[in-house]
XYZ file of C-alpha atoms in Angstrom:
424
model
C 0.000 0.000 0.000
C 1.003 3.607 -0.410
C 2.836 4.938 2.622
C 0.427 6.823 4.923
C 1.302 10.430 5.585
C 0.397 13.120 8.061
C -2.253 15.495 6.772
C -1.464 19.002 7.919
C -4.556 20.448 6.318
C -6.731 18.295 8.604
C -5.101 19.507 11.833
C -8.123 21.359 13.121
C -10.476 20.520 15.937
C -12.831 17.760 14.894
C -16.025 19.083 16.451
C -17.177 22.694 16.601
C -19.676 22.000 19.364
C -16.995 20.362 21.473
C -14.719 23.324 20.888
C -17.318 25.666 22.344
C -17.685 23.915 25.719
C -19.260 20.810 27.216
C -18.842 17.401 25.613
C -20.194 14.049 26.785
C -19.039 10.504 26.014
C -20.912 7.248 26.504
C -19.190 3.863 26.328
C -21.792 1.088 26.276
C -19.919 -2.151 26.904
C -20.663 -5.715 27.899
C -19.330 -5.374 31.448
C -20.152 -1.717 32.193
C -21.684 1.476 30.882
C -19.525 4.562 31.480
C -20.312 8.228 30.940
C -17.868 11.131 31.089
C -18.797 14.804 30.861
C -16.006 17.278 30.195
C -15.043 20.774 29.170
C -12.862 21.158 26.111
C -10.190 23.814 26.725
C -10.192 25.772 23.456
C -6.551 26.787 23.556
C -4.219 25.902 20.706
C -1.320 25.658 23.145
C -3.250 23.109 25.184
C -3.319 20.631 22.290
C -6.918 19.667 22.888
C -6.682 19.399 26.681
C -9.899 18.130 28.237
C -11.097 18.658 31.833
C -13.517 16.157 33.368
C -16.532 17.599 35.212
C -18.771 14.545 35.540
C -18.362 10.767 35.741
C -20.776 7.880 36.137
C -20.655 4.156 35.554
C -22.974 1.213 35.984
C -22.756 -2.546 35.593
C -24.117 -3.443 32.172
C -27.363 -5.297 31.709
C -28.958 -6.270 28.426
C -25.685 -6.233 26.477
C -23.455 -8.996 25.173
C -20.509 -8.891 22.802
C -20.921 -5.147 22.344
C -24.537 -5.544 21.158
C -27.923 -4.897 22.747
C -29.816 -8.092 23.615
C -32.399 -6.616 26.035
C -33.555 -3.094 25.161
C -35.179 -2.253 28.496
C -32.282 -3.531 30.621
C -29.727 -1.723 28.443
C -31.754 1.484 28.665
C -31.794 1.275 32.478
C -27.995 0.843 32.584
C -27.460 3.815 30.282
C -29.823 6.023 32.290
C -28.064 5.177 35.562
C -24.585 5.976 34.218
C -25.654 9.237 32.554
C -27.652 10.370 35.603
C -24.629 9.854 37.888
C -22.378 11.864 35.544
C -24.948 14.659 35.251
C -25.296 14.927 39.032
C -21.544 15.211 39.440
C -21.257 17.806 36.668
C -24.299 19.756 37.829
C -25.850 19.899 34.358
C -27.913 17.915 31.878
C -26.545 16.634 28.577
C -28.540 16.006 25.424
C -25.914 15.033 22.838
C -23.334 12.303 23.445
C -20.468 10.725 21.541
C -21.084 6.973 21.560
C -18.593 4.108 21.377
C -19.344 1.174 19.059
C -17.770 -2.222 19.796
C -19.851 -4.594 17.665
C -17.789 -7.695 16.979
C -18.258 -7.534 13.200
C -16.668 -4.119 12.755
C -15.050 -3.948 9.324
C -11.902 -2.132 8.211
C -10.890 -1.551 4.600
C -8.422 0.533 2.588
C -10.013 1.760 -0.610
C -8.865 4.119 -3.330
C -9.935 6.016 -6.406
C -8.441 7.837 -9.373
C -9.674 11.141 -10.790
C -8.544 12.358 -14.252
C -7.039 15.873 -14.149
C -6.019 16.303 -17.809
C -3.231 18.634 -16.768
C -5.481 20.840 -14.641
C -4.714 21.956 -11.085
C -6.401 19.893 -8.362
C -9.533 21.662 -7.132
C -12.072 20.986 -4.396
C -14.322 19.428 -7.041
C -11.600 16.921 -7.997
C -11.038 16.043 -4.343
C -14.772 15.677 -3.714
C -15.086 13.334 -6.681
C -12.141 11.241 -5.493
C -13.573 10.904 -2.009
C -17.013 10.070 -3.372
C -15.645 7.355 -5.668
C -13.663 5.831 -2.776
C -16.778 5.898 -0.613
C -18.992 4.329 -3.266
C -16.526 1.492 -3.799
C -16.890 0.472 -0.164
C -20.497 1.422 0.759
C -22.832 -1.470 1.623
C -26.520 -1.522 2.526
C -26.021 -3.704 5.603
C -23.064 -1.754 7.047
C -22.836 1.868 8.174
C -19.584 3.709 7.535
C -18.459 5.340 10.785
C -15.030 6.683 9.785
C -13.446 7.748 6.498
C -9.824 8.605 7.161
C -7.577 9.802 4.307
C -4.376 7.768 4.226
C -2.545 9.263 1.258
C -2.761 11.303 -1.934
C -0.708 10.935 -5.079
C -0.554 12.815 -8.381
C 0.840 10.742 -11.234
C 4.108 9.322 -9.853
C 4.373 11.777 -6.955
C 3.316 10.042 -3.726
C 3.057 11.101 -0.083
C 1.252 14.363 -0.855
C -0.434 15.931 2.171
C -2.429 18.686 0.409
C -3.009 18.216 -3.336
C -5.048 21.398 -3.862
C -3.455 23.565 -6.573
C -1.054 20.882 -7.835
C -1.002 19.932 -11.520
C -0.940 16.517 -13.139
C -2.871 13.977 -15.158
C -4.329 11.690 -12.439
C -5.189 12.310 -8.761
C -5.097 9.161 -6.603
C -6.840 9.012 -3.215
C -6.557 6.283 -0.555
C -8.883 6.202 2.461
C -9.341 3.967 5.484
C -13.030 3.151 5.889
C -14.327 1.700 9.170
C -17.889 0.415 9.367
C -20.210 -1.633 11.557
C -23.417 -3.641 10.957
C -26.534 -1.501 10.652
C -28.742 -3.681 12.894
C -26.741 -3.454 16.147
C -26.183 0.276 15.590
C -29.920 0.904 15.178
C -30.656 -1.046 18.366
C -28.082 0.955 20.303
C -29.370 4.282 18.964
C -32.921 3.297 19.889
C -31.805 2.771 23.491
C -30.049 6.143 23.437
C -33.164 7.885 22.133
C -35.319 6.227 24.810
C -33.013 7.877 27.356
C -33.815 11.282 25.767
C -30.306 11.603 24.366
C -29.083 12.375 20.854
C -26.085 10.841 19.109
C -23.399 13.405 18.339
C -21.080 10.857 16.700
C -20.533 7.109 16.584
C -16.893 6.135 17.126
C -15.497 2.603 17.013
C -13.924 1.769 20.370
C -10.630 0.367 18.978
C -9.940 3.811 17.534
C -11.192 5.679 20.605
C -9.188 3.780 23.217
C -6.029 4.208 21.152
C -6.522 7.986 21.007
C -6.489 8.211 24.802
C -3.581 5.845 25.525
C -0.995 6.152 22.745
C 1.956 8.529 22.840
C 2.724 10.676 19.802
C 5.846 8.691 18.899
C 3.749 5.536 18.822
C 1.200 7.141 16.502
C 3.985 8.271 14.170
C 6.425 5.340 14.205
C 3.889 2.516 14.220
C 2.178 0.555 16.987
C -0.261 -2.261 17.659
C -2.960 -1.281 20.138
C -5.083 -3.945 21.871
C -8.100 -3.248 24.078
C -9.081 -6.284 26.179
C -12.710 -5.531 27.027
C -15.433 -7.451 28.806
C -17.313 -9.003 25.878
C -14.937 -8.223 23.008
C -11.261 -7.546 22.374
C -10.083 -5.172 19.668
C -6.971 -4.177 17.780
C -5.931 -1.062 15.902
C -2.733 -0.573 13.913
C -1.307 2.927 13.537
C 1.401 4.274 11.263
C 2.444 7.827 10.413
C -0.266 9.289 12.615
C -3.206 7.413 11.062
C -5.017 4.154 11.810
C -4.437 1.683 8.987
C -6.433 -1.262 10.374
C -8.990 -2.032 13.099
C -10.753 -5.245 14.099
C -12.852 -6.712 16.914
C -13.011 -10.349 18.084
C -15.904 -11.714 20.215
C -13.791 -12.802 23.196
C -13.136 -10.809 26.368
C -12.796 -10.800 30.124
C -16.376 -11.923 30.669
C -15.533 -15.222 28.977
C -12.734 -15.781 31.488
C -15.151 -15.073 34.344
C -17.619 -17.592 32.894
C -14.865 -20.206 32.551
C -13.952 -19.739 36.227
C -17.585 -19.947 37.332
C -18.030 -23.223 35.478
C -14.666 -24.676 36.412
C -14.982 -23.948 40.137
C -18.785 -24.270 40.346
C -19.333 -20.766 41.743
C -21.529 -17.800 40.828
C -20.421 -15.221 38.248
C -19.989 -12.550 40.940
C -17.746 -14.826 43.003
C -15.834 -15.849 39.857
C -15.210 -12.181 38.993
C -13.878 -11.538 42.501
C -11.612 -14.603 42.350
C -10.285 -13.523 38.954
C -9.534 -10.020 40.211
C -7.826 -11.115 43.445
C -6.012 -14.304 42.464
C -6.142 -14.651 38.674
C -3.031 -14.967 36.503
C -2.444 -15.814 32.860
C 0.928 -17.403 33.658
C 2.008 -20.021 36.167
C 4.172 -18.823 39.056
C 6.916 -20.758 40.887
C 4.748 -20.799 44.012
C 1.511 -21.555 42.204
C 1.085 -24.998 43.783
C 1.786 -23.726 47.290
C -0.288 -20.514 47.077
C -3.859 -21.206 48.144
C -7.173 -19.351 47.867
C -10.593 -20.018 49.318
C -13.645 -20.794 47.225
C -17.131 -20.583 48.773
C -19.315 -23.626 48.294
C -23.035 -24.227 48.707
C -24.010 -24.322 52.365
C -21.719 -21.508 53.473
C -18.557 -23.587 53.755
C -15.267 -22.991 51.873
C -12.780 -25.156 50.066
C -9.123 -24.304 49.524
C -7.563 -24.669 46.078
C -4.061 -24.043 44.706
C -3.661 -20.896 42.618
C -2.222 -23.015 39.795
C -5.676 -24.544 39.278
C -7.072 -21.088 38.599
C -4.236 -20.334 36.159
C -5.029 -23.545 34.286
C -8.542 -22.184 33.682
C -7.504 -18.655 32.717
C -4.486 -19.269 30.478
C -6.221 -21.196 27.642
C -8.789 -18.419 27.203
C -6.120 -15.700 27.212
C -4.069 -17.676 24.698
C -7.140 -18.015 22.477
C -7.751 -14.269 22.669
C -4.211 -13.280 21.693
C -4.057 -15.926 18.957
C -7.307 -14.641 17.415
C -5.978 -11.097 17.531
C -2.669 -12.178 16.021
C -4.506 -13.909 13.168
C -6.318 -10.659 12.407
C -3.089 -8.663 12.539
C -1.291 -11.011 10.139
C -4.289 -11.198 7.792
C -4.505 -7.395 7.621
C -1.335 -7.127 5.557
C -0.223 -4.149 7.675
C 1.577 -5.890 10.545
C 4.966 -4.685 9.287
C 3.862 -1.063 9.639
C 3.126 -1.433 13.352
C 6.625 -2.694 14.156
C 7.367 -4.264 17.542
C 5.507 -1.762 19.733
C 2.446 -3.050 21.575
C 0.109 -1.182 23.926
C -2.418 -3.143 25.994
C -5.411 -1.496 27.618
C -8.894 -2.388 28.818
C -9.779 -4.275 31.972
C -8.214 -7.528 30.751
C -4.789 -5.899 30.466
C -4.647 -5.637 34.258
C -4.757 -9.407 34.705
C -1.463 -10.653 36.090
C 0.689 -12.214 33.377
C -1.319 -10.759 30.463
C 1.512 -8.541 29.124
C 4.032 -11.395 29.307
C 1.692 -13.806 27.511
C 0.994 -11.180 24.839
C 4.719 -10.719 24.321
C 5.189 -14.469 23.844
C 2.338 -14.920 21.345
C 2.532 -11.624 19.434
C 6.331 -11.264 19.615
C 6.097 -7.568 20.466
C 7.236 -5.374 23.352
C 4.163 -4.531 25.459
C 3.275 -1.749 27.843
C 0.033 -1.045 29.710
C -1.817 2.032 28.462
C -4.039 4.284 30.583
C -5.911 7.483 29.620
C -3.659 10.497 28.974
C -4.114 14.167 28.047
C -7.251 14.444 30.202
C -7.324 16.342 33.493
C -9.661 15.805 36.419
C -10.245 12.096 35.840
C -11.513 10.495 39.074
C -9.212 7.778 40.361
C -11.864 5.176 39.565
C -11.805 6.216 35.885
C -8.058 6.717 35.452
C -7.148 3.095 34.716
C -7.075 1.013 31.531
C -10.694 -0.110 32.021
C -11.934 3.368 31.062
C -9.580 3.990 28.136
C -12.360 3.693 25.543
C -14.674 6.178 27.270
C -11.821 8.652 27.761
C -10.873 8.135 24.123
C -14.317 9.257 22.976
C -13.604 12.610 24.605
C -10.145 12.651 23.025
C -11.797 12.108 19.651
C -14.056 15.117 20.197
C -11.236 17.470 21.128
C -8.416 16.048 19.030
C -7.033 17.256 15.720
C -7.659 14.295 13.440
C -8.248 13.555 9.741
C -11.617 11.798 9.956
C -13.852 12.898 7.085
C -17.034 11.665 8.819
C -17.054 13.874 11.901
C -20.747 13.917 12.712
C -23.830 11.949 11.807
C -25.815 14.118 9.441
C -29.291 12.700 9.147
C -30.508 12.795 5.601
C -27.329 14.392 4.333
C -26.019 11.240 2.728
C -22.637 11.106 1.074
C -22.957 14.571 -0.444
C -23.819 16.027 2.946
C -20.764 14.770 4.794
C -18.403 15.283 1.882
C -19.528 18.873 1.423
C -19.172 19.632 5.134
C -15.758 17.974 5.238
C -14.483 20.042 2.335
C -15.782 23.273 3.902
C -13.955 22.464 7.132
C -10.630 21.602 5.589
C -10.135 23.658 2.413
């Protein structure tokens, strides 16, 4: 593929409403629903600094694998999280940026060519190129959530950041399209509307969590980002400041909890507690000697070696990393990400997870937590809330996404026209 480049002409704030003041993010996941309300500091020197004013979270109900399975239960979870954040912030929100983690999220690099016949590139040429790239990828059963320019070329000149005004015979455009199935998105938006909220923007969670946890050098030099969530796990590959691939697999921390509950014959709540306190993805030298208590029916307890718990957890963690590695290798972009690996999400905090990831993926891992956001409560400052924090980062960040807001009825011409007005 053509080498991605940084697009200087796109380095403007992505959302005018966010720039003016309050922004709200809602991450609707399998294990929890989280809401953050923040103020965007409109100061160029602050590089999109965001200050948290409200935070709420609630155990999820009615959701599985990033999709709604019980509308009423999901609505109740969303209401509880948003209400808590609004009380803390002392205000009501109506529009929210929503994270999408459906396990069939699709990622595709598409391109188009526009004849110039020796003319200088104009906005009309660029609009046509973007429209052709969009039409090549558009499907009735999938909704495009992101359209991120990767590169421009004119004839044999590649790596062009701003083609406007340049002369040549053919303009070539490459874009990274990210989409998700229409059905799950409609169900989620219905729940949001029942809570008297409006969708400001849908953002895929692999992209969002990376925005809040990656350092600038990692964006530029190449990195693999993995978010180990409750019902799904996701990957995003970045190179030269742009995402070049994203994917979601339907395996997460909740599956480990279920394995423990079945293997030890305990409830899911007890299994979650055991996983948090004693769980490890790797055997330890003292694993046979270290003991933990498991409650049994009748109020009694039995004592088990910690190694028995590891034997339940490790196969599921291995499966997760192997599935992710298969997606990375199949993407054709693994060489761009290099050896850097950032793990985030609740599953990344499991003992031994980074070491197992290093063994299977053959990359150097670090744990990523939300950055560039001030005022985060301690409860929301860890890897588990990276996706929700990333939704705020998306709103305040300079980024090249051509689909910055959902424009009902605007269609392709609506978002393309607005994108061109913003950037040229």
